[in-house]
Short mmCIF file of C-alpha atoms and ligand atoms in Angstrom, two decimals:
data_model
loop_
_atom_site.label_atom_id
_atom_site.label_comp_id
_atom_site.label_asym_id
_atom_site.label_seq_id
_atom_site.Cartn_x
_atom_site.Cartn_y
_atom_site.Cartn_z
CA MET A 1 0.00 0.00 0.00
CA LEU A 2 1.27 3.45 -0.86
CA PRO A 3 1.07 6.03 1.92
CA THR A 4 -1.41 8.84 1.24
CA TYR A 5 1.49 11.29 1.01
CA TYR A 6 4.95 12.01 2.43
CA ALA A 7 5.91 14.89 4.71
CA CYS A 8 9.05 16.36 6.26
CA THR A 9 9.29 15.54 9.98
CA ALA A 10 10.78 18.97 10.79
CA CYS A 11 9.11 21.62 8.61
CA GLY A 12 5.98 19.68 7.64
CA GLU A 13 6.38 20.30 3.90
CA ARG A 14 4.12 17.86 2.11
CA PHE A 15 5.03 15.71 -0.91
CA ASP A 16 2.17 14.17 -2.87
CA PHE A 17 2.16 11.49 -5.53
CA SER A 18 1.19 13.04 -8.85
CA ARG A 19 -0.01 9.55 -9.84
CA ARG A 20 -0.64 6.48 -7.74
CA GLU A 21 -1.15 3.79 -10.36
CA ALA A 22 0.10 2.74 -13.76
CA VAL A 23 -0.72 0.11 -16.37
CA TYR A 24 1.24 -1.78 -19.02
CA VAL A 25 -0.13 -2.54 -22.45
CA THR A 26 0.51 -6.20 -23.15
CA SER A 27 -1.10 -6.61 -26.57
CA SER A 28 1.52 -6.91 -29.29
CA ASN A 29 -0.36 -4.53 -31.59
CA ALA A 30 -0.21 -1.71 -29.05
CA ALA A 31 2.36 0.37 -30.93
CA PRO A 32 1.41 2.79 -32.32
CA LEU A 33 -1.07 3.25 -29.52
CA ALA A 34 -4.70 2.77 -30.52
CA SER A 35 -7.36 5.23 -29.35
CA GLN A 36 -9.10 2.45 -27.46
CA LEU A 37 -7.75 -0.42 -25.40
CA GLN A 38 -9.46 -3.51 -24.04
CA GLY A 39 -9.19 -3.92 -20.29
CA GLY A 40 -7.83 -7.41 -20.97
CA ASP A 41 -4.80 -5.92 -22.76
CA LEU A 42 -3.80 -3.95 -19.68
CA LEU A 43 -1.80 -5.10 -16.66
CA GLN A 44 -1.65 -3.11 -13.45
CA ALA A 45 2.01 -2.26 -12.86
CA PRO A 46 3.33 -3.46 -9.48
CA VAL A 47 4.74 -0.31 -7.87
CA ARG A 48 6.53 0.91 -4.74
CA PRO A 49 6.89 4.42 -3.39
CA GLY A 50 10.19 6.13 -4.16
CA TRP A 51 11.99 9.44 -4.34
CA CYS A 52 13.15 10.38 -7.85
CA LYS A 53 16.47 12.21 -7.72
CA ASP A 54 16.04 13.58 -11.24
CA CYS A 55 12.57 15.04 -10.66
CA ASP A 56 13.24 15.70 -6.95
CA LYS A 57 9.85 14.35 -5.90
CA VAL A 58 7.86 11.44 -4.52
CA THR A 59 6.86 9.00 -7.25
CA ILE A 60 5.79 5.46 -7.94
CA VAL A 61 8.62 3.14 -9.02
CA GLU A 62 8.21 -0.17 -10.84
CA ASP A 63 8.40 -3.10 -8.42
CA ILE A 64 9.88 -5.87 -10.57
CA ALA A 65 10.79 -9.05 -8.69
CA PRO A 66 13.11 -11.72 -10.15
CA LEU A 67 11.60 -14.03 -12.78
CA ARG A 68 11.77 -16.88 -10.26
CA ASP A 69 9.19 -15.09 -8.07
CA PHE A 70 6.76 -14.91 -11.00
CA GLU A 71 7.26 -18.61 -11.76
CA ASN A 72 6.62 -19.43 -8.11
CA ALA A 73 3.49 -17.25 -8.09
CA TYR A 74 2.24 -19.04 -11.20
CA GLY A 75 2.87 -22.42 -9.58
CA ALA A 76 1.08 -21.32 -6.42
CA VAL A 77 -2.13 -20.16 -8.15
CA ARG A 78 -2.17 -23.27 -10.32
CA ALA A 79 -2.05 -25.29 -7.10
CA GLY A 80 -5.06 -23.34 -5.83
CA GLY A 81 -3.18 -21.01 -3.49
CA THR A 82 -3.41 -17.25 -3.12
CA ILE A 83 -0.57 -14.80 -3.69
CA GLU A 84 0.07 -11.12 -2.90
CA TYR A 85 2.62 -10.37 -5.61
CA PRO A 86 2.48 -9.37 -8.46
CA PHE A 87 -1.10 -8.72 -7.34
CA ASP A 88 -3.37 -9.87 -4.55
CA THR A 89 -5.49 -12.79 -5.74
CA THR A 90 -7.75 -12.79 -2.68
CA GLY A 91 -11.37 -12.94 -3.87
CA ILE A 92 -10.46 -13.54 -7.53
CA ALA A 93 -11.82 -16.68 -9.20
CA ALA A 94 -9.11 -19.33 -9.61
CA GLU A 95 -9.12 -19.42 -13.42
CA ASP A 96 -9.08 -15.60 -13.66
CA ALA A 97 -6.17 -15.43 -11.22
CA GLN A 98 -4.29 -18.08 -13.24
CA ALA A 99 -4.81 -16.26 -16.53
CA LEU A 100 -3.70 -12.98 -14.98
CA VAL A 101 -0.59 -14.44 -13.36
CA GLU A 102 0.24 -16.03 -16.72
CA SER A 103 0.06 -12.56 -18.33
CA TYR A 104 2.40 -11.18 -15.67
CA LEU A 105 4.79 -14.08 -16.17
CA ARG A 106 4.84 -13.47 -19.93
CA TRP A 107 5.45 -9.75 -19.36
CA ARG A 108 8.29 -10.47 -16.88
CA MET A 109 9.99 -12.92 -19.28
CA GLY A 110 10.10 -10.23 -21.96
CA ARG A 111 11.14 -7.37 -19.70
CA HIS A 112 14.77 -6.19 -20.03
CA HIS A 113 15.11 -2.64 -18.74
CA ALA A 114 15.85 -2.03 -15.04
CA PRO A 115 12.90 -0.82 -12.94
CA ARG A 116 12.11 2.81 -13.68
CA ALA A 117 10.74 5.72 -11.72
CA LEU A 118 7.42 6.21 -13.48
CA CYS A 119 7.57 10.03 -13.32
CA CYS A 120 10.35 10.33 -15.92
CA GLY A 121 11.50 6.78 -16.72
CA GLY A 122 14.83 7.34 -14.95
CA ILE A 123 16.67 4.95 -12.64
CA ARG A 124 18.10 7.47 -10.15
CA TYR A 125 15.66 6.87 -7.30
CA GLN A 126 15.54 5.63 -3.75
CA PHE A 127 12.76 3.39 -2.41
CA LEU A 128 10.80 4.91 0.46
CA ASP A 129 9.08 1.78 1.81
CA VAL A 130 12.17 0.38 3.53
CA ALA A 131 12.67 0.19 7.30
CA THR A 132 14.85 3.28 7.59
CA PRO A 133 14.80 5.22 4.37
CA LEU A 134 16.16 8.31 6.16
CA LEU A 135 15.71 10.52 3.16
CA LYS A 136 16.85 13.92 4.32
CA HIS A 137 14.83 16.98 3.38
CA HIS A 138 17.45 19.10 1.59
CA GLU A 139 16.00 22.38 2.85
CA CYS A 140 16.01 21.32 6.53
CA ASP A 141 18.78 20.66 9.05
CA PHE A 142 16.98 17.88 10.91
CA GLY A 143 14.03 16.92 8.71
CA PHE A 144 13.38 13.52 7.14
CA ILE A 145 10.74 12.61 4.61
CA GLU A 146 8.29 10.11 6.00
CA GLY A 147 5.00 8.54 4.86
CA ARG A 148 1.55 9.46 6.19
CA SER A 149 -1.45 7.24 5.61
CA HIS A 150 -5.15 8.01 5.82
CA ILE A 151 -7.68 5.28 5.25
CA GLY A 152 -10.18 6.35 2.63
CA GLY A 153 -13.74 5.07 2.28
CA TYR A 154 -14.26 5.32 -1.47
CA ASN A 155 -16.60 2.70 -2.90
CA GLY A 156 -17.48 4.03 -6.34
CA PRO A 157 -17.57 2.36 -9.74
CA GLY A 158 -13.81 2.83 -10.21
CA PRO A 159 -11.84 5.40 -12.18
CA GLY A 160 -12.88 6.64 -15.60
CA VAL A 161 -16.64 6.36 -15.16
CA TYR A 162 -17.80 9.69 -13.66
CA SER A 163 -14.60 11.58 -14.41
CA GLU A 164 -11.48 11.11 -16.51
CA ALA A 165 -9.19 8.51 -14.97
CA ASP A 166 -5.78 9.95 -15.98
CA ILE A 167 -3.94 6.64 -15.47
CA PRO A 168 -0.61 6.56 -17.32
CA VAL A 169 -0.02 3.73 -19.81
CA TYR A 170 3.43 2.22 -20.31
CA SER A 171 5.04 -0.14 -22.77
CA SER A 172 6.18 -3.44 -21.29
CA GLU A 173 9.63 -1.82 -20.88
CA GLY A 174 8.27 1.02 -18.78
CA VAL A 175 8.19 3.76 -21.43
CA MET A 176 5.20 6.08 -21.08
CA ILE A 177 3.05 5.93 -24.21
CA GLY A 178 -0.37 7.24 -23.19
CA ARG A 179 -3.05 7.92 -20.62
CA LEU A 180 -6.32 6.13 -19.92
CA THR A 181 -9.26 8.55 -19.76
CA TRP A 182 -12.78 7.08 -19.94
CA HIS A 183 -13.87 3.55 -19.15
CA ASP A 184 -16.94 1.71 -20.44
CA ARG A 185 -17.52 -0.94 -17.84
CA GLY A 186 -19.95 -2.97 -19.94
CA SER A 187 -17.51 -3.63 -22.78
CA ASP A 188 -14.39 -3.02 -20.62
CA VAL A 189 -13.08 -0.59 -23.23
CA TRP A 190 -10.80 2.29 -22.23
CA GLN A 191 -10.36 5.49 -24.18
CA VAL A 192 -6.69 6.35 -24.39
CA VAL A 193 -4.74 9.41 -25.52
CA PRO A 194 -1.04 9.44 -26.45
CA ASP A 195 1.34 10.84 -23.86
CA GLU A 196 5.04 10.62 -23.02
CA TYR A 197 7.49 11.31 -20.22
CA PRO A 198 8.13 14.98 -19.51
CA LYS A 199 11.62 16.11 -20.43
CA VAL A 200 13.79 16.33 -17.31
CA GLU A 201 15.88 19.51 -17.15
CA SER A 202 19.48 18.72 -16.33
CA PRO A 203 20.77 21.07 -13.63
ZN1 LIG B 1 11.77 20.05 5.99
ZN1 LIG B 2 11.57 11.27 -12.20
#
């Protein structure tokens, strides 16, 4: 679970995630990006909270375990067990969970690039969900950046139904290629617009 936001322990400055989730397009005909995507061609990216040193901000970072972990997860769901990574299968029908884990396994086998910070695609980041991240707030003598969590009670129809979802879409190698906007739940079709990583200014 991502914290709701991060804050400096000394001055209280708050650091929010600009985005909290991300999806990969797994269909082979995804490039160039179509204007619509089937929900079944999308995989929720496993992410962890991090600090991007290029963007100087809190961001989600790809959480890519070794291939062996995906093979073990696949074996576990095939044996009727539940897993928590790459996604939590609790409450998902066994054959759906199996098909989904198989998609993750296929994605992981084809993935080459090191995990990226999903703000800019860079690899200069530090994970924030470790026991003692001790990320110092540059502007403060004694401040550290630490997570704050608030439990929300949202039980709506999911993103993209009453308002635009704004969920970034990535290639299987973690390159930003678009954004999901509207979702038709009946047909599970997403509207998608092209997008790309912002250019990072070098200091
Ligand atoms: Zn501070
Ligand atoms: Zn970045």
